[in-house]
Coordinates of C-alpha atoms in Angstrom, one line a residue:
M843 CA 50.5 115.3 76.8
H844 CA 47.3 113.6 76.6
T845 CA 46.7 113.5 72.8
P846 CA 43.3 112.4 71.2
V847 CA 44.8 109.3 69.9
I848 CA 46.2 108.1 73.2
H849 CA 43.1 109.1 74.8
Y850 CA 41.4 106.6 72.7
I851 CA 43.5 103.8 73.0
D852 CA 43.4 104.5 76.7
N853 CA 39.7 104.1 76.6
I854 CA 39.6 100.9 74.5
N855 CA 38.0 98.0 76.4
H856 CA 41.0 96.1 78.5
S857 CA 40.6 92.6 77.9
T858 CA 41.7 89.8 80.3
D859 CA 44.2 89.0 77.7
F860 CA 45.7 92.6 78.2
E861 CA 46.2 91.8 81.9
V862 CA 47.6 88.3 81.1
H863 CA 50.7 89.7 79.1
R864 CA 51.1 92.6 81.4
N865 CA 51.4 90.3 84.4
W866 CA 53.9 88.1 82.5
L867 CA 55.9 91.2 82.0
A868 CA 56.2 91.4 85.5
I869 CA 56.8 87.5 86.1
T870 CA 59.6 87.4 83.7
F871 CA 61.2 90.9 85.1
S872 CA 60.8 90.6 88.6
R873 CA 61.3 86.9 88.9
P874 CA 64.2 84.6 88.5
L875 CA 64.2 81.8 85.8
E876 CA 63.4 79.1 88.0
Q877 CA 60.1 80.9 89.6
W878 CA 58.9 81.5 86.0
Y879 CA 56.4 78.7 85.8
Y880 CA 55.5 78.4 89.6
E881 CA 54.5 82.0 90.2
K882 CA 50.8 82.4 91.0
T883 CA 49.9 85.6 92.4
S884 CA 47.8 86.6 89.7
E885 CA 45.3 84.0 88.4
W886 CA 46.9 84.5 85.0
T887 CA 49.9 82.3 85.4
L888 CA 52.7 81.9 82.7
D889 CA 51.2 79.1 80.2
Y890 CA 52.9 79.8 77.1
P891 CA 56.1 78.0 75.9
P892 CA 59.7 79.0 76.8
F893 CA 60.5 81.2 73.8
F894 CA 57.4 83.4 74.3
A895 CA 58.6 83.8 78.1
W896 CA 61.8 85.4 77.2
F897 CA 60.1 87.3 74.7
E898 CA 58.2 88.9 77.1
Y899 CA 61.6 89.2 79.4
F900 CA 63.1 91.2 76.8
L901 CA 59.7 93.4 76.1
A902 CA 60.0 94.0 80.0
K903 CA 63.5 95.4 79.6
V904 CA 61.8 98.1 77.1
A905 CA 59.0 98.2 79.1
Y906 CA 60.6 99.5 82.3
Y907 CA 61.5 102.9 80.2
F908 CA 57.6 103.6 79.8
D909 CA 56.4 102.6 83.3
K910 CA 58.3 100.7 85.7
D911 CA 55.1 100.2 87.9
M912 CA 53.7 97.7 85.1
L913 CA 56.3 95.4 85.9
R914 CA 55.4 94.7 89.7
L915 CA 53.3 91.6 90.2
E916 CA 51.3 93.1 93.2
N917 CA 50.0 95.8 90.6
L918 CA 47.0 93.7 89.3
N919 CA 44.8 94.9 86.7
Y920 CA 47.4 97.8 86.4
A921 CA 46.7 99.8 82.9
S922 CA 48.3 103.2 83.2
E923 CA 48.4 105.3 80.2
A924 CA 52.2 104.7 79.4
T925 CA 51.4 100.8 80.1
V926 CA 48.5 100.8 77.3
L927 CA 50.5 102.8 74.8
F928 CA 53.6 100.3 75.4
Q929 CA 51.5 97.1 74.9
R930 CA 49.9 98.6 72.1
L931 CA 52.9 99.9 70.3
S932 CA 54.8 96.5 71.1
V933 CA 52.3 94.7 69.0
I934 CA 52.7 97.2 65.9
V935 CA 56.5 96.6 66.1
T936 CA 56.2 93.1 66.3
D937 CA 53.9 92.9 63.4
F938 CA 56.6 93.8 61.1
I939 CA 57.7 90.1 61.2
L940 CA 54.4 89.0 59.2
V941 CA 55.2 91.9 56.5
L942 CA 58.4 90.7 55.5
A943 CA 56.7 87.0 55.8
V944 CA 53.9 88.2 53.3
N945 CA 56.7 89.9 51.1
K946 CA 58.6 86.6 50.8
F947 CA 55.4 84.7 50.0
C948 CA 54.5 86.9 47.0
N949 CA 57.7 87.4 45.8
F950 CA 58.0 83.6 45.4
M951 CA 54.6 83.3 44.2
K952 CA 54.6 86.1 41.4
S953 CA 56.0 83.8 38.8
S954 CA 53.3 81.5 38.9
W955 CA 50.4 83.7 39.4
T956 CA 48.7 84.8 36.2
E957 CA 47.9 87.8 35.8
S958 CA 44.3 89.3 35.2
K959 CA 43.0 88.7 31.8
S960 CA 41.1 92.0 32.1
S961 CA 42.9 95.2 30.6
D962 CA 41.4 97.2 33.1
S963 CA 44.3 98.6 35.2
S964 CA 42.4 98.2 38.4
V965 CA 43.9 97.8 41.5
Y966 CA 42.4 94.4 41.9
S967 CA 44.6 92.9 39.3
N968 CA 47.5 93.4 41.4
K969 CA 47.6 89.7 43.2
A970 CA 50.5 90.8 45.6
L971 CA 49.0 93.8 47.0
V972 CA 45.3 91.7 47.2
L973 CA 47.1 88.9 49.3
S974 CA 48.8 91.4 51.3
I975 CA 45.7 93.5 52.3
L976 CA 44.0 90.1 52.9
I977 CA 46.6 89.0 55.2
L978 CA 48.0 92.3 56.9
C979 CA 44.6 93.8 57.1
N980 CA 43.1 91.0 58.3
F981 CA 39.9 91.9 60.5
G982 CA 40.1 89.0 62.9
L983 CA 44.0 89.5 63.2
L984 CA 43.2 93.3 64.0
I985 CA 40.4 92.9 66.7
V986 CA 42.3 89.6 68.3
D987 CA 45.7 91.3 68.4
H988 CA 45.4 95.2 68.5
I989 CA 41.7 95.6 70.2
H990 CA 41.4 92.8 72.3
F991 CA 45.2 92.3 72.7
Q992 CA 47.4 89.4 71.8
Y993 CA 50.8 88.8 70.0
N994 CA 49.5 86.7 66.9
G995 CA 50.7 88.6 64.1
F996 CA 54.5 88.1 64.3
M997 CA 53.7 84.5 65.2
F998 CA 51.7 84.0 62.0
G999 CA 54.8 85.6 60.4
I1000 CA 57.0 83.0 61.6
L1001 CA 54.3 80.4 60.4
I1002 CA 54.1 82.0 56.6
W1003 CA 57.8 82.3 56.7
S1004 CA 58.2 78.7 57.3
M1005 CA 55.6 77.6 54.8
T1006 CA 57.2 79.9 52.1
C1007 CA 60.5 77.9 52.9
M1008 CA 58.8 74.7 52.2
L1009 CA 57.3 75.9 48.9
Q1010 CA 60.9 77.1 48.0
N1011 CA 62.3 73.5 49.1
Q1012 CA 64.3 75.2 51.8
V1013 CA 63.3 72.3 54.0
I1014 CA 65.7 72.5 56.8
W1015 CA 64.8 76.1 57.2
A1016 CA 61.1 75.3 57.2
A1017 CA 61.5 72.8 59.9
I1018 CA 63.8 75.2 62.0
W1019 CA 61.2 78.1 61.8
F1020 CA 58.3 75.7 62.6
A1021 CA 60.2 74.3 65.6
V1022 CA 60.9 78.0 66.8
L1023 CA 57.1 78.9 66.3
L1024 CA 55.9 75.9 68.3
N1025 CA 58.1 77.4 71.2
F1026 CA 56.6 80.6 71.0
K1027 CA 53.1 79.1 70.9
H1028 CA 52.2 75.5 71.4
I1029 CA 48.7 75.8 69.4
Y1030 CA 50.5 75.2 66.6
L1031 CA 50.9 71.5 67.6
Y1032 CA 47.6 71.2 65.6
I1033 CA 49.0 71.7 62.2
A1034 CA 52.2 69.5 63.0
P1035 CA 51.2 66.4 61.6
A1036 CA 51.2 68.2 58.3
Y1037 CA 54.7 69.0 58.7
F1038 CA 55.8 65.8 59.8
I1039 CA 54.3 63.9 57.1
Y1040 CA 55.2 65.9 54.3
L1041 CA 58.6 66.1 55.2
L1042 CA 59.2 62.6 55.7
R1043 CA 57.3 61.7 52.5
H1044 CA 59.1 64.3 50.4
Y1045 CA 62.3 64.8 52.2
C1046 CA 63.4 61.4 54.1
F1047 CA 61.9 59.7 51.0
K1048 CA 63.0 61.0 47.6
S1049 CA 62.5 59.8 44.1
N1050 CA 62.7 61.8 41.1
D1051 CA 59.5 61.1 39.6
G1052 CA 58.0 62.2 43.0
S1053 CA 56.5 58.5 43.5
F1054 CA 56.9 56.5 46.8
Q1055 CA 59.9 53.9 47.1
R1056 CA 61.1 52.6 50.0
S1057 CA 64.5 52.0 48.6
S1058 CA 65.0 55.9 48.4
F1059 CA 64.8 56.4 52.1
S1060 CA 67.6 58.6 53.6
P1061 CA 68.7 57.9 57.3
F1062 CA 71.0 60.9 56.9
R1063 CA 68.1 63.2 55.9
L1064 CA 66.1 62.2 58.8
I1065 CA 68.7 62.3 61.5
S1066 CA 69.6 65.9 59.8
L1067 CA 66.1 67.3 60.1
G1068 CA 66.0 65.6 63.6
L1069 CA 68.7 67.5 65.0
V1070 CA 67.7 70.9 64.0
V1071 CA 64.5 70.3 65.6
I1072 CA 66.1 68.9 68.8
Y1073 CA 68.4 71.6 68.8
V1074 CA 65.8 74.5 68.7
F1075 CA 63.7 72.6 71.7
A1076 CA 66.9 72.3 73.3
L1077 CA 67.6 75.9 73.3
S1078 CA 64.1 76.4 74.7
F1079 CA 63.6 73.5 77.2
G1080 CA 67.3 73.4 77.9
P1081 CA 67.3 75.8 81.0
F1082 CA 64.2 74.0 82.5
L1083 CA 65.5 70.3 81.9
Y1084 CA 68.6 71.5 83.9
L1085 CA 66.5 73.1 86.6
K1086 CA 64.4 69.9 86.5
Q1087 CA 61.2 71.9 85.7
V1088 CA 59.9 70.5 82.4
P1089 CA 56.9 68.4 84.2
Q1090 CA 55.9 71.9 85.7
V1091 CA 56.2 73.9 82.4
L1092 CA 54.4 71.0 80.7
S1093 CA 51.7 70.9 83.2
R1094 CA 51.1 74.7 82.4
L1095 CA 51.1 74.3 78.6
F1096 CA 48.4 71.4 78.7
P1097 CA 46.0 72.1 81.7
F1098 CA 43.3 69.3 80.8
K1099 CA 41.6 70.2 83.9
R1100 CA 39.8 72.8 81.9
G1101 CA 36.2 72.0 80.3
L1102 CA 35.6 70.9 76.6
C1103 CA 34.6 74.5 75.4
H1104 CA 35.9 77.8 76.3
A1105 CA 34.0 80.2 78.5
Y1106 CA 32.7 81.6 74.9
W1107 CA 32.0 78.3 72.6
A1108 CA 34.0 78.4 69.7
P1109 CA 32.0 77.8 66.7
N1110 CA 32.7 74.1 66.0
F1111 CA 31.3 70.6 66.5
W1112 CA 31.1 70.7 70.1
A1113 CA 28.9 74.1 70.0
L1114 CA 26.4 72.2 68.1
Y1115 CA 26.8 69.2 70.5
N1116 CA 26.2 71.6 73.7
F1117 CA 23.5 73.1 71.8
V1118 CA 21.6 69.9 71.2
D1119 CA 22.1 69.0 74.9
K1120 CA 21.1 72.4 76.2
V1121 CA 17.5 72.2 73.9
L1122 CA 17.2 68.6 75.0
T1123 CA 17.5 69.3 78.7
M1124 CA 14.9 72.3 78.4
I1125 CA 12.3 69.6 76.2
G1126 CA 13.0 67.2 79.0
S1127 CA 12.5 69.5 81.7
R1128 CA 9.0 70.6 80.2
L1129 CA 8.3 67.1 79.5
H1130 CA 9.3 66.0 83.2
F1131 CA 11.8 63.6 81.5
T1132 CA 15.2 65.2 83.0
T1133 CA 16.0 66.7 86.1
G1134 CA 18.8 69.2 87.1
A1135 CA 20.5 71.4 84.6
P1136 CA 24.4 71.7 83.3
S1137 CA 26.7 72.3 86.2
A1138 CA 28.5 75.3 84.6
V1139 CA 27.3 78.1 82.2
M1140 CA 30.1 78.0 79.6
T1141 CA 29.3 81.8 78.7
G1142 CA 29.9 83.1 82.1
G1143 CA 33.3 84.5 81.7
L1144 CA 36.2 82.2 83.6
V1145 CA 36.9 78.6 82.4
Q1146 CA 34.8 75.9 84.5
E1147 CA 34.0 72.2 83.9
F1148 CA 30.9 71.5 82.1
H1149 CA 28.8 68.2 82.1
H1150 CA 26.0 67.7 79.8
V1151 CA 22.6 66.7 81.0
V1152 CA 21.0 64.3 78.5
L1153 CA 23.8 63.4 75.8
P1154 CA 27.2 61.7 77.2
S1155 CA 29.8 64.2 79.0
V1156 CA 33.0 64.4 76.6
P1157 CA 36.2 63.3 77.8
P1158 CA 39.3 64.7 76.5
V1159 CA 40.8 61.4 75.0
A1160 CA 37.2 61.6 73.0
T1161 CA 38.2 65.0 71.5
L1162 CA 42.0 63.6 70.7
I1163 CA 40.2 60.5 68.8
A1164 CA 38.1 62.8 66.9
T1165 CA 40.7 65.2 65.9
L1166 CA 43.0 62.6 64.8
L1167 CA 40.3 60.6 62.6
S1168 CA 39.3 64.0 61.1
I1169 CA 42.9 64.5 59.7
V1170 CA 43.7 60.6 58.7
P1171 CA 42.2 61.3 55.4
V1172 CA 44.1 64.0 54.3
M1173 CA 47.5 62.6 55.6
Y1174 CA 47.1 59.6 54.0
H1175 CA 46.2 61.3 50.6
M1176 CA 49.4 63.4 51.1
W1177 CA 51.6 60.5 51.3
V1178 CA 50.0 58.5 48.5
T1179 CA 49.1 61.3 45.9
S1180 CA 51.1 64.4 46.8
K1181 CA 52.8 65.6 44.0
G1182 CA 53.9 69.1 45.1
P1183 CA 53.9 71.7 47.9
E1184 CA 50.3 72.6 47.2
S1185 CA 49.3 69.7 48.9
F1186 CA 51.2 70.7 52.3
V1187 CA 49.6 73.7 52.4
R1188 CA 46.2 72.2 52.0
A1189 CA 47.1 69.5 54.9
T1190 CA 47.9 72.5 57.0
V1191 CA 44.8 74.0 56.7
L1192 CA 42.6 70.8 57.2
C1193 CA 44.6 70.1 60.4
A1194 CA 43.7 73.5 61.4
F1195 CA 40.0 72.6 60.6
G1196 CA 40.3 69.4 62.3
S1197 CA 41.6 70.7 65.8
Y1198 CA 39.4 73.5 65.6
L1199 CA 36.3 71.7 64.9
F1200 CA 37.0 68.5 67.0
G1201 CA 39.6 69.7 70.0
W1202 CA 39.5 70.2 73.5
H1203 CA 38.6 73.6 74.7
V1204 CA 39.4 75.2 71.7
H1205 CA 39.1 79.2 71.7
E1206 CA 37.3 81.2 69.5
K1207 CA 40.6 83.2 68.5
A1208 CA 41.9 79.8 66.9
I1209 CA 39.9 80.2 63.8
L1210 CA 42.5 82.5 62.5
L1211 CA 44.9 79.5 62.4
I1212 CA 42.7 78.3 59.4
I1213 CA 42.0 81.6 58.1
L1214 CA 45.2 83.0 57.4
P1215 CA 46.9 79.6 55.8
L1216 CA 43.9 79.5 53.7
C1217 CA 44.7 83.0 52.3
L1218 CA 47.6 81.4 50.6
L1219 CA 45.7 79.3 48.3
V1220 CA 43.0 82.1 47.4
F1221 CA 44.7 82.2 44.0
N1222 CA 45.1 78.7 43.1
K1223 CA 41.6 78.0 42.0
K1224 CA 38.1 79.4 42.4
E1225 CA 36.9 76.9 44.7
D1226 CA 39.5 77.7 47.3
A1227 CA 38.4 81.6 47.1
S1228 CA 34.9 80.7 47.5
I1229 CA 35.6 79.1 50.5
F1230 CA 37.9 81.5 52.0
L1231 CA 34.9 84.1 51.6
I1232 CA 32.6 82.0 53.3
L1233 CA 35.0 80.8 56.2
S1234 CA 36.4 84.2 56.8
T1235 CA 33.1 86.1 57.1
T1236 CA 31.6 83.4 59.3
G1237 CA 34.9 83.2 61.2
H1238 CA 35.3 86.8 61.9
Y1239 CA 31.8 87.5 62.8
S1240 CA 32.2 84.6 65.7
L1241 CA 34.7 86.9 67.0
F1242 CA 32.3 89.8 67.8
P1243 CA 31.8 88.8 71.5
L1244 CA 35.3 89.6 72.1
L1245 CA 34.2 93.2 71.9
F1246 CA 31.3 93.4 73.8
T1247 CA 31.1 97.2 75.1
Q1248 CA 28.4 99.0 73.1
A1249 CA 31.2 101.8 72.4
E1250 CA 33.0 99.0 70.6
T1251 CA 29.9 97.8 68.3
M1252 CA 30.1 100.3 65.6
T1253 CA 33.8 100.0 65.1
K1254 CA 33.7 96.0 64.8
I1255 CA 30.9 96.4 62.3
V1256 CA 32.3 99.0 60.3
L1257 CA 35.7 97.2 60.2
M1258 CA 34.2 93.9 59.1
L1259 CA 32.3 95.4 56.7
T1260 CA 35.2 97.1 55.0
Y1261 CA 37.3 94.1 55.0
S1262 CA 34.4 91.8 53.7
V1263 CA 33.4 94.0 51.0
C1264 CA 37.2 94.6 50.1
A1265 CA 38.0 90.6 50.3
F1266 CA 34.5 89.9 47.9
S1267 CA 35.2 92.5 45.5
S1268 CA 38.8 91.7 45.0
L1269 CA 38.6 88.1 44.6
G1270 CA 35.4 88.3 42.6
Y1271 CA 37.1 90.9 40.2
I1272 CA 39.9 88.2 39.8
Y1273 CA 37.6 85.4 38.9
N1274 CA 35.0 87.5 37.1
S1275 CA 32.4 87.0 39.3
C1276 CA 30.4 90.2 39.9
W1277 CA 28.0 91.6 42.7
N1278 CA 24.4 90.8 41.6
W1279 CA 20.8 90.5 43.4
K1280 CA 21.0 86.9 43.2
S1281 CA 24.2 86.0 45.0
L1282 CA 27.3 87.4 46.2
P1283 CA 30.7 86.8 44.2
L1284 CA 31.9 83.5 44.0
L1285 CA 28.7 82.4 45.9
N1286 CA 25.7 80.5 45.1
S1287 CA 22.4 81.7 46.2
L1288 CA 22.0 79.6 49.4
E1289 CA 25.8 80.1 50.5
S1290 CA 24.9 83.9 49.8
V1291 CA 21.5 83.7 51.9
Y1292 CA 23.6 82.2 54.7
I1293 CA 26.1 85.0 54.5
I1294 CA 23.9 87.7 54.6
G1295 CA 21.8 85.9 57.5
L1296 CA 24.6 87.4 59.6
I1297 CA 23.0 90.7 59.5
P1298 CA 19.7 90.0 60.9
L1299 CA 21.6 87.5 63.6
E1300 CA 23.6 91.0 64.6
L1301 CA 20.6 93.2 64.6
W1302 CA 18.8 91.0 67.2
N1303 CA 21.8 90.6 69.2
S1304 CA 22.9 94.4 69.4
A1305 CA 19.4 96.0 69.3
I1306 CA 16.4 94.0 69.7
F1307 CA 17.5 91.5 72.3
P1308 CA 18.9 93.8 75.0
L1309 CA 14.9 95.2 74.6
F1310 CA 13.0 92.6 76.0
N1311 CA 12.8 90.6 79.5
I1312 CA 14.3 87.8 78.5
S1313 CA 17.9 89.1 78.1
K1314 CA 18.0 88.8 82.0
K1315 CA 16.8 85.1 82.0
F1316 CA 18.8 83.9 79.4
P1317 CA 21.9 86.4 79.0
F1318 CA 23.7 83.5 77.3
L1319 CA 21.3 83.5 74.2
P1320 CA 23.3 85.8 72.0
L1321 CA 26.6 84.0 72.3
M1322 CA 25.2 80.7 72.0
L1323 CA 23.1 82.0 68.6
I1324 CA 26.5 83.3 67.1
S1325 CA 28.5 80.0 68.0
V1326 CA 25.8 77.7 66.5
Y1327 CA 25.3 79.7 63.6
C1328 CA 28.7 80.4 62.9
S1329 CA 29.5 76.7 63.5
V1330 CA 27.4 75.8 60.5
G1331 CA 29.2 77.9 58.1
V1332 CA 32.7 76.6 59.6
I1333 CA 32.0 73.0 59.3
Y1334 CA 30.1 73.5 55.7
S1335 CA 33.7 75.3 54.8
W1336 CA 35.5 72.1 56.1
V1337 CA 33.3 69.5 54.5
K1338 CA 33.6 71.6 50.9
F1339 CA 37.3 72.0 51.3
Y1340 CA 38.2 68.4 52.1
K1341 CA 35.9 67.5 49.0
I1342 CA 38.0 69.6 46.7
T1343 CA 41.4 68.3 48.4
L1344 CA 40.5 64.7 47.8
L1345 CA 38.9 64.9 44.6
D1346 CA 41.6 66.7 43.4
T1347 CA 44.2 64.2 41.9
K1348 CA 46.1 66.9 39.8
M1349 CA 48.2 69.0 42.8
K1350 CA 50.2 71.5 41.1
S1351 CA 53.9 72.4 42.0
Q1352 CA 53.1 75.5 43.0

């Protein structure tokens, strides 16, 4: 029966990621293991680590009972009602892993969270509830997973579970779960340095007062840590090692032939770099100082190579160096002055920041890798909550282009407004910072003006820009404006968070 709910789901825009995962279901179901990472009937080839491939394989076993035609490789862009329903339900069901992880974190942190001083019985005084809403109802996760379509929820659940194990000093379990996560999605390699340095410093080197002593190094602990990680990777890559296909798998996981930026510029340092190059190119063209134009437009859909006209083109090695340089200070700080797991959470966030701002071919959706771990710090201090509000609002708005149809415009606006108002109200209540005409809760006047500036930007992009003829000549302009405007907020949040982390010499144990 075609119910109204199913009708609505069926008519939501089907993103390329929806077809990507349908194709992966077909690959793992209809092809033998040795062909998984060679199959290329569709352009959306399997490019996630082996654990995720097995995840798709087991999902396909269930999908067969919904609509077996979705498991045929030749059925490109297949999206029957049963297929859409299955794929949407599979995301919802696997999100329960995130629910369990948030519950584990909240139960552990309750003893260290100080209750609101107000005698008011407001729902905002329940920090566990507030944090659960901030994570489980996260606007970015909602549109990326449940509308655009991906499986980030359960993987962030594994990450939060692993980080909670670290806070509980269950070091081996933290390492095991993080290794499992890496074999589901390799984007989490971005935060691996925080795990490596913290585990080495606090587990392999051990002292009663927390100070660094070379004599406290334990080879046994290092070996035991290495063995559990190797064991997880052996389970994942073992079959492909036996088939002598590891190089092929790695070539799919790390396709450096892609360009500096994704089709839509993620709001990072390179977005500003590209913008400056475009502006200089236009000025140079008008003044006849430059000839030609960028060889590919990076807002056109499929990934393409891109060469700058005025500024030097950026090779992958330059982004790697920039990323490493961006995290060296916090790694050194954590090694020298770390006094507890808070430094680990902060290092994790800053590693995610560094890779997002300076990494190669960064997807706009990777902003969630910063926002969700940062959620864990919102009750730590007022400044952390303030940065979260700026970053989450800016980062979530940067995801608007994922939902580009006119029918989805009101949906994304209402969802983001609801989440943002809830976030500002709840954190403002906890830190006794109210709404007023001068500034938003927890933000100063300048920060408030910047956040409110998103409103006229959206009005221009959605309502005014399409009315002018320039929309045909410069179709990339709305995307570029969003990327450039939001990159300012993301970089500002990074600098402010870095400053707080490095200047705070009194890291709490929890």
